Coordinates of C-alpha atoms in Angstrom, one line a residue:
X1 CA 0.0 0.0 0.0
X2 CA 1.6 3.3 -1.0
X3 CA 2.1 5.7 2.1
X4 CA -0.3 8.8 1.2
X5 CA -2.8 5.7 1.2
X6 CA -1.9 4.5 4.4
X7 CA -1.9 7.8 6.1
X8 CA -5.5 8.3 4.7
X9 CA -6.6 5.3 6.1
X10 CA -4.9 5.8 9.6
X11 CA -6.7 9.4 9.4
X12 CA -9.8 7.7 8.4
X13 CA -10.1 5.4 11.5
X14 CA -8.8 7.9 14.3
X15 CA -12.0 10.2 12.9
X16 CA -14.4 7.3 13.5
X17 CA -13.3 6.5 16.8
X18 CA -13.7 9.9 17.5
X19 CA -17.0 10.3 16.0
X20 CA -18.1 7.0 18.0
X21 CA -16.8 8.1 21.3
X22 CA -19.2 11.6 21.1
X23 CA -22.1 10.0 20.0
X24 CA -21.8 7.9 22.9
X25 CA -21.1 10.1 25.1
X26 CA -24.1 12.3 23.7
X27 CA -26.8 9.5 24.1
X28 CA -25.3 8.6 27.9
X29 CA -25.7 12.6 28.7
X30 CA -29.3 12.2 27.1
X31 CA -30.1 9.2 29.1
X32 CA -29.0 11.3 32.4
X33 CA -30.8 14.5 31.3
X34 CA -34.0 13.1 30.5
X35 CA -34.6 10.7 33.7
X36 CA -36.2 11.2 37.1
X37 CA -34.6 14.8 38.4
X38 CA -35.6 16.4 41.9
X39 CA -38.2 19.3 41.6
X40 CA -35.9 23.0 42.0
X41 CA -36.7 24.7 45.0
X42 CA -38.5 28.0 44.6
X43 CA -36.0 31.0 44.6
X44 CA -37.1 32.1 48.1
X45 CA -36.5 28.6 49.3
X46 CA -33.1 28.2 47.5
X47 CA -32.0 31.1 49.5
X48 CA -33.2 30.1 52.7
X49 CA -31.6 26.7 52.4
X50 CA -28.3 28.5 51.5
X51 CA -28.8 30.3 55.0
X52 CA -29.7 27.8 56.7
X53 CA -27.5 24.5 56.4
X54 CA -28.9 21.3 57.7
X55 CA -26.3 19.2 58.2
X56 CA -24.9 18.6 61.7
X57 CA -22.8 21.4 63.0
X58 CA -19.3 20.5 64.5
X59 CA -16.8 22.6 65.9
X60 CA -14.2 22.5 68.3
X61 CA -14.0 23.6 71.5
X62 CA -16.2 23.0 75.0
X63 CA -19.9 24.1 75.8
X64 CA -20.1 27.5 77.2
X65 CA -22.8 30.3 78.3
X66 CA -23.0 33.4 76.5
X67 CA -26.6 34.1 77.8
X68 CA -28.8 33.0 80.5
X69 CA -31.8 33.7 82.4
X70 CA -33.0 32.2 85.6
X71 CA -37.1 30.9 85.7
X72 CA -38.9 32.8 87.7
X73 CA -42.3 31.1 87.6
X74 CA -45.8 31.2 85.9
X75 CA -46.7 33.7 84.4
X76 CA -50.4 35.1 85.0
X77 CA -53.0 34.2 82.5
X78 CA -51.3 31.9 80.8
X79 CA -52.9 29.1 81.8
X80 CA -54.0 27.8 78.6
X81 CA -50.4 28.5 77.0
X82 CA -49.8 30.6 74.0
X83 CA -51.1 27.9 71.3
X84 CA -50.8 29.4 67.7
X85 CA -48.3 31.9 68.8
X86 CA -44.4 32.8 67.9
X87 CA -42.4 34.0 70.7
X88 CA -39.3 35.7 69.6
X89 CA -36.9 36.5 72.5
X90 CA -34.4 39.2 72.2
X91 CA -31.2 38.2 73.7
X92 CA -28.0 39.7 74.6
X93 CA -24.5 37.7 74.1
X94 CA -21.6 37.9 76.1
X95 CA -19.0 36.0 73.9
X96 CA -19.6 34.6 70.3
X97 CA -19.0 31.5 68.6
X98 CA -20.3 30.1 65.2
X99 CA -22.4 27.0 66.8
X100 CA -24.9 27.5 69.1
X101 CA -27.5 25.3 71.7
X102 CA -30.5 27.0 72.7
X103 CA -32.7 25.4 76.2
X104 CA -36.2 25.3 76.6
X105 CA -38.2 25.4 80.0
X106 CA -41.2 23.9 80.7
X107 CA -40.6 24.4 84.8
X108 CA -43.6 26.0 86.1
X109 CA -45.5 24.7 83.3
X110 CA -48.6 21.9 84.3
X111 CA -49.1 21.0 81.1
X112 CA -46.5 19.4 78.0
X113 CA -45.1 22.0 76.1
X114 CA -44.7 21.6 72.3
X115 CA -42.8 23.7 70.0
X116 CA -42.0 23.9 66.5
X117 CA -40.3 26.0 63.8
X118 CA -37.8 27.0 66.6
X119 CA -34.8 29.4 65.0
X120 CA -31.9 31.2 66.2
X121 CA -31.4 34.3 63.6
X122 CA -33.4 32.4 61.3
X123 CA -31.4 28.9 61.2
X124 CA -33.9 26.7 62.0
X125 CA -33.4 24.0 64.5
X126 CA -33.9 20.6 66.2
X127 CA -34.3 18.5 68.8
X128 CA -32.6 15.1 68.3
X129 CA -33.0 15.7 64.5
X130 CA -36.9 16.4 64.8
X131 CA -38.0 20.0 64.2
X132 CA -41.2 19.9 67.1
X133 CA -40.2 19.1 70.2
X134 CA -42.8 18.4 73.5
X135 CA -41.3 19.9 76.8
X136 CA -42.6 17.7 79.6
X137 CA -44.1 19.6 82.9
X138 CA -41.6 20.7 85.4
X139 CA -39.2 19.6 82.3
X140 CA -36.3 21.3 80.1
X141 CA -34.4 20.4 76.7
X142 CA -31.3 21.0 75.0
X143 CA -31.3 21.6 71.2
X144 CA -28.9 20.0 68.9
X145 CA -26.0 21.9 67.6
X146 CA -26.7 24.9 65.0
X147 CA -24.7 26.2 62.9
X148 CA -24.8 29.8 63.1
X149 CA -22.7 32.7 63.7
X150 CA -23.1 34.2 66.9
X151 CA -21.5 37.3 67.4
X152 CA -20.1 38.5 70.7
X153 CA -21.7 41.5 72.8
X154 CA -24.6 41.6 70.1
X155 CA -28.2 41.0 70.4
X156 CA -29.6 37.1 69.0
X157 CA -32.8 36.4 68.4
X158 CA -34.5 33.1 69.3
X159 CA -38.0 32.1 68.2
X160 CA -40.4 29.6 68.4
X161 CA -43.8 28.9 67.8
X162 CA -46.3 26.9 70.5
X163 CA -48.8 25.4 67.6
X164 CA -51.1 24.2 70.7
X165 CA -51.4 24.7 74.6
X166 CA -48.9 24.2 76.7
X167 CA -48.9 26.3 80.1
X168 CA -49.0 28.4 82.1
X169 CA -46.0 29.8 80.7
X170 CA -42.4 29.3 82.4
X171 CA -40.9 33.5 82.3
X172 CA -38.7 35.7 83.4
X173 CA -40.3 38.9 83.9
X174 CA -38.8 42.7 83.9
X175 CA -36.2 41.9 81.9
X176 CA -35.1 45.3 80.6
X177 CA -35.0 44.1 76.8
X178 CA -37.4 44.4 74.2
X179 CA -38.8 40.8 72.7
X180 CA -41.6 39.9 71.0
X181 CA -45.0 38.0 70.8
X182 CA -46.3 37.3 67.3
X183 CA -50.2 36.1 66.3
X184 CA -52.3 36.3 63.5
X185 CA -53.2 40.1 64.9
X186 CA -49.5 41.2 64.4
X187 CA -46.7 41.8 66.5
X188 CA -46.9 42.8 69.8
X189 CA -44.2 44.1 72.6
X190 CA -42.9 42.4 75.0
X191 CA -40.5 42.9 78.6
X192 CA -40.7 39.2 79.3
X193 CA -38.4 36.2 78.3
X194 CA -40.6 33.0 77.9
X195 CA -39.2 29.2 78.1
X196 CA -36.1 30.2 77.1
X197 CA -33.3 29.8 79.7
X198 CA -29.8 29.9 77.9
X199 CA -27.7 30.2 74.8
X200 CA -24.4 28.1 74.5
X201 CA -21.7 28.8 72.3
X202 CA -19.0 26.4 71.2
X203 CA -16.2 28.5 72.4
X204 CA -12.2 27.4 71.9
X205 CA -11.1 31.2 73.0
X206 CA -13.3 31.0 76.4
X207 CA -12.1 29.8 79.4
X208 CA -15.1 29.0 80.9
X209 CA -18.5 31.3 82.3
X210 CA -18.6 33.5 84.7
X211 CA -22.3 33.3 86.8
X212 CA -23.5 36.7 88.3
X213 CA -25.7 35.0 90.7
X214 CA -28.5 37.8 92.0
X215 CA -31.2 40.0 92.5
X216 CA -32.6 42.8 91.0
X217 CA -29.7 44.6 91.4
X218 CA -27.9 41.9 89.1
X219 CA -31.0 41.4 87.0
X220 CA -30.8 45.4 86.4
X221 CA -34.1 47.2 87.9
X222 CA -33.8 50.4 86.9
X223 CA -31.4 50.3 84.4
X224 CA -32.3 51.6 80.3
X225 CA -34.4 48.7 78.4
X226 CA -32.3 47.9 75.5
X227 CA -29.2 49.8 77.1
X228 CA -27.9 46.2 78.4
X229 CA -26.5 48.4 81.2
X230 CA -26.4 45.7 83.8
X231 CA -23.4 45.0 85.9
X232 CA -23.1 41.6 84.1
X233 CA -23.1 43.3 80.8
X234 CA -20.6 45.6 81.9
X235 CA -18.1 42.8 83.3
X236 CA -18.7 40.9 80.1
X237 CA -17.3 43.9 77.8
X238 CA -14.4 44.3 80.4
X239 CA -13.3 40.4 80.3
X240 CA -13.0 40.8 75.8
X241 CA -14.5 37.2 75.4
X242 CA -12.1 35.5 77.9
X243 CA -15.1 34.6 79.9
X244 CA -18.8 34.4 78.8
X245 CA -21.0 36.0 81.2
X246 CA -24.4 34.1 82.5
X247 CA -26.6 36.8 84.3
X248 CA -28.3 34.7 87.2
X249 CA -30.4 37.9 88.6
X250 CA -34.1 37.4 89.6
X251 CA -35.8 40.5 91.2
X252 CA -37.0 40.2 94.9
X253 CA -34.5 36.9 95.1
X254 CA -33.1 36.2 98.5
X255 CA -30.5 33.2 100.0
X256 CA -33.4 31.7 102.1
X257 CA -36.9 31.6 102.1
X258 CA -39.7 33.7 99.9
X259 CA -40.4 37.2 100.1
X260 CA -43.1 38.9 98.8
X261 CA -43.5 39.9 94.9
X262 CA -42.0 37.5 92.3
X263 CA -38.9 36.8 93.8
X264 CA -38.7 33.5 92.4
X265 CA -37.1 30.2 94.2
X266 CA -34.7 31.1 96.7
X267 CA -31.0 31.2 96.2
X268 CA -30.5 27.8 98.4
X269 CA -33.0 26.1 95.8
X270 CA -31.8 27.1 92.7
X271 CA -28.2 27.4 92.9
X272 CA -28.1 23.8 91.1
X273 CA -30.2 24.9 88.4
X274 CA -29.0 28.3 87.7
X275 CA -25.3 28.2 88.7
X276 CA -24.0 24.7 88.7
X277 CA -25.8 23.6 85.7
X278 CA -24.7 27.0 83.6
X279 CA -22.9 25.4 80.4
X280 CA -18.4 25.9 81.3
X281 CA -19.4 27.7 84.7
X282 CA -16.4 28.0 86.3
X283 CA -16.8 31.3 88.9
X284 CA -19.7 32.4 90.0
X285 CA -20.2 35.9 91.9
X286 CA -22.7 35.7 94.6
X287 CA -24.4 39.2 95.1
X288 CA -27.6 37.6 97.3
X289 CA -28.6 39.1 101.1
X290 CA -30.1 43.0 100.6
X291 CA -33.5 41.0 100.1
X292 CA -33.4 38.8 103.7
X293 CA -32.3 41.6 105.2
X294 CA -35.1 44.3 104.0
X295 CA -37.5 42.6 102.5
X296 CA -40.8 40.8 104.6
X297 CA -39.7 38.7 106.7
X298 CA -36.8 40.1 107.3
X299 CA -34.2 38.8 108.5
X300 CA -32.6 40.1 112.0
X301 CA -29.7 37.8 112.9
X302 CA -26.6 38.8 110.6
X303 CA -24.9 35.7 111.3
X304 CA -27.7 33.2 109.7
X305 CA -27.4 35.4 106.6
X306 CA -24.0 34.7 106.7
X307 CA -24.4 31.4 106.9
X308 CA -26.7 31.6 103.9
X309 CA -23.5 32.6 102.2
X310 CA -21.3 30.2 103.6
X311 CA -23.5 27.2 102.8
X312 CA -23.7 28.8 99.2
X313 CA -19.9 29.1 98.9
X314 CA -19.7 25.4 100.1
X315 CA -21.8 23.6 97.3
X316 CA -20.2 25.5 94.3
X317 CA -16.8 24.6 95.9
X318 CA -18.0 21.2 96.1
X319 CA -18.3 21.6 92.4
X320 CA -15.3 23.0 91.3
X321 CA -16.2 26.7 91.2
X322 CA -14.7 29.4 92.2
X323 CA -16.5 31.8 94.7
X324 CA -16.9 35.7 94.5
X325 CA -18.7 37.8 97.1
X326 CA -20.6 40.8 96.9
X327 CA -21.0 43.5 100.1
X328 CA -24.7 44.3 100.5
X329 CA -25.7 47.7 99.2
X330 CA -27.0 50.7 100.7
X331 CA -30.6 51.3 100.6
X332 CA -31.8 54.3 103.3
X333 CA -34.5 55.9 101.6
X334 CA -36.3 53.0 100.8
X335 CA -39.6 52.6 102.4
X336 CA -38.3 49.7 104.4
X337 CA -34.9 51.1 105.6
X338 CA -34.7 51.3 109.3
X339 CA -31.6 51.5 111.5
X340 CA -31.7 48.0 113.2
X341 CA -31.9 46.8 109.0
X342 CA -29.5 48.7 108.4
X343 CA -27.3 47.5 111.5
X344 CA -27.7 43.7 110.2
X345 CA -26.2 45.0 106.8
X346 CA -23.4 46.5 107.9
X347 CA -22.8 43.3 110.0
X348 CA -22.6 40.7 107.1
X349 CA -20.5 43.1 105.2
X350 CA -18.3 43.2 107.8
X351 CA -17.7 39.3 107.6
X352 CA -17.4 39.7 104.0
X353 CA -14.5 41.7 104.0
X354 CA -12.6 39.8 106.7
X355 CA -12.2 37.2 104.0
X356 CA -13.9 34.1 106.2
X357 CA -17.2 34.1 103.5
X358 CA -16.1 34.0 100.3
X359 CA -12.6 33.1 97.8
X360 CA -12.5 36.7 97.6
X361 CA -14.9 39.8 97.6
X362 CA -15.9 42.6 95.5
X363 CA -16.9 45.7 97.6
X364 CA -20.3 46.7 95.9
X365 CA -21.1 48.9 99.1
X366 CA -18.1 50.9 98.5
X367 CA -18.4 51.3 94.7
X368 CA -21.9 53.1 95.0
X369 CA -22.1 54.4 98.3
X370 CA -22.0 58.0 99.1
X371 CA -19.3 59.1 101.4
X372 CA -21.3 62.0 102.8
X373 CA -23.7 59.5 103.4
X374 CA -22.6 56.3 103.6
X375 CA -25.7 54.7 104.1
X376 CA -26.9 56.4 101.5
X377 CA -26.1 55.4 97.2
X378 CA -24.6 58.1 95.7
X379 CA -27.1 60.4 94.2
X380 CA -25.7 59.9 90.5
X381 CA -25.8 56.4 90.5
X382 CA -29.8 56.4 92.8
X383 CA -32.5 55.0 90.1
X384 CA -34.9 57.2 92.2
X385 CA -36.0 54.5 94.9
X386 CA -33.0 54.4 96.6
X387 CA -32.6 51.2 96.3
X388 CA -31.8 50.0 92.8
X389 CA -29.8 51.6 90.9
X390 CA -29.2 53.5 87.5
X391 CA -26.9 52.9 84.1
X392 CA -24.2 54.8 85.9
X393 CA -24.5 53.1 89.5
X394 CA -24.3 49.8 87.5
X395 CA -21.5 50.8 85.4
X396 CA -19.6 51.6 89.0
X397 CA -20.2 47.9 90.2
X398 CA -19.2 45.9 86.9
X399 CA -16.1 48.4 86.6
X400 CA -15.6 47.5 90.6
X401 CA -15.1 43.9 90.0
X402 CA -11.4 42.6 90.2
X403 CA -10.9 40.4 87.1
X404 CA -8.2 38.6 88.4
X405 CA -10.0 37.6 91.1
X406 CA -12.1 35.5 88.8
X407 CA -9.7 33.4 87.8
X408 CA -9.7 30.0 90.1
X409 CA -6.0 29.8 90.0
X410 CA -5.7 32.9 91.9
X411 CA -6.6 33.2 95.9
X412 CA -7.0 37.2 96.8
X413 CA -9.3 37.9 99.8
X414 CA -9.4 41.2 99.7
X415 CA -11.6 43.8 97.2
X416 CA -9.6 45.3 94.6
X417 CA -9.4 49.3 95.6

């Protein structure tokens, strides 16, 4: 065979293989195109699901608080629950992470909670993969892991919907932030926190939380709504996301006992709940005793609220935790300030600062008293009450705290001056 011929022919068959392997290829594609495909998501929905992934979130890192609030009972007319309504509570974060827990409480409820469509800045989320959960009476739950940024010092929004009964509602009342309770009406106002009782944070920067265990002074009466002026809040910008910050405060609490208004379960009762249950708690700053002392029925002997203290300090130690204690603040020119009251105050503070209460102690008294007047606040930092006290007097009492004293390495006694 002459070689232009045999070139041709080589030529030739290269072309047909070629030609074969596309048309192949074009009937397999064909095949592929025209069988069974899934149904595109809307646009709207496309987006959604971009923002909010479902697969199981992992991160590194421990479990740790960047918000809590302490149950502090019923609340009235809810008997019947909320059915068919969205709560949407407004939170504020201490440190930030980019997967988050939320916990649901069903404590003072009677009834079995259920909730669905539950969100944290829109990511949806679930409860051992299921998106309705039912909260048992006198019960809690833990969400699965989300994965969603959470910023630090920022407010977060977590919502829910109860698509039936389920009450009367678990709340915490007076909380100085604005949330929100949405119906078919519209959306309505709100100054309580409902079920919700924490946000966790998977935190590898964190050491640990910090628990500001209180009352209203720690849960902020009198402080701006929407300022988060509380002392917490103002330790929690101070510590730069070394610590997350749980705010433990109830208004009207006390160590022992129940006073009157909605001072919740007393500090003895709830320390498990609210301090040695707080996710990476590792110091918590006891600021209880104004209440027993002032508030009906008051409490004469300084020694058993001492005690109180004491046997507070003891269980947390028992845990692991580092102890912080807070001197009793002024309050003379509140209706129920008397002398002998007064006397009982000065009394406990006294053992506070001998260093035989607490791992060490941060001199509230001091930081907000007025030395004119020493039993007295300081006019600048009075809410008006004399009692409670305002964005300033806070301001003075987070900026008071010594923040190496947190640490549970350390062992200072004394306040830092």
């Amino acid at each position: 065979m002459p070689r232009r011929q045999g070139y041709a022919l080589l030529i030739a068959l290269v072309a047909g293989t070629a030609a074969l392997a596309a048309a192949v290829a074009f009937a397999f594609a064909t095949t592929l195109l025209s069988g069974p495909r899934p149904t595109p998501l809307p646009p709207a929905e496309t987006q959604a699901a971009a923002r909010n992934p479902v697969a199981p979130a992992t991160s590194g890192g421990a479990w740790v608080a960047t918000w809590t609030a302490a149950p502090v009972g019923a609340e009235k007319g809810t008997e019947g629950g909320l059915p068919g309504r969205t709560v949407r509570n407004v939170v504020h974060t201490s440190i930030g992470g980019e997967v988050a827990r939320i916990t649901l409480s069903n404590l003072f409820g009677t009834t079995p909670l259920v909730v669905d469509r539950a969100t944290v800045n829109t990511r949806p989320v679930t409860f051992k993969g299921a998106g309705t959960v039912t909260v048992a009476a006198g019960g809690r739950v833990v969400s699965d892991p989300v994965a969603v940024p959470v910023a630090p010092d920022s407010d977060l929004q977590v919502s829910f919907r109860t698509p039936q009964g389920g009450g009367p509602v678990t709340y915490h009342g007076h909380t100085h932030q604005t949330s929100f309770l949405i119906d078919d009406r519209g959306t309505f106002a709100t100054g309580n926190w409902r079920y919700l009782t924490a946000v966790d944070v998977r935190s590898e920067q964190a050491l640990g939380a910090v628990v500001a265990f209180g009352d209203s002074l720690t849960a902020g009466s009198g402080s701006s709504t929407d300022a988060n002026a509380r002392w917490p809040d103002v330790l929690a910008d101070r510590l730069g996301g070394r610590y997350g910050v749980a705010n433990a405060g109830i208004a009207g609490n006390r160590i022992a006992g129940i006073g009157r208004g909605t001072g919740g379960q007393s500090g003895t009762d709830r320390l498990d709940r609210d301090v040695l249950g707080v996710a990476g708690a590792r110091t918590v700053v006891i600021a209880l005793g104004i209440n027993d002392v002032q508030q009906h029925p008051q409490e004469s002997d300084p020694q058993r609220v001492v005690d109180g203290l004491r046997a507070l300090t003891e269980r947390a130690h028992a845990r692991g935790l580092r102890v912080v204690g807070a001197t009793l603040t002024p309050f003379e020119g509140f209706p129920t300030w008397t002398p002998q009251r007064d006397a009982v105050r000065h009394a406990v503070n006294e053992q506070i600062r001998a260093g035989t209460v607490f791992d060490a102690y941060v001199d509230f008294d001091a930081a907000v008293r007025d030395p004119a007047a020493p039993n007295r606040l300081l006019a600048p930092y009075d809410s008006g009450d004399h009692l409670h006290l305002n964005d300033d007097g806070y301001r003075a009492l987070g900026d008071r705290v010594d923040l190496a004293s947190l640490d549970r390495d350390r062992t200072p006694r004394s306040d830092a001056l």
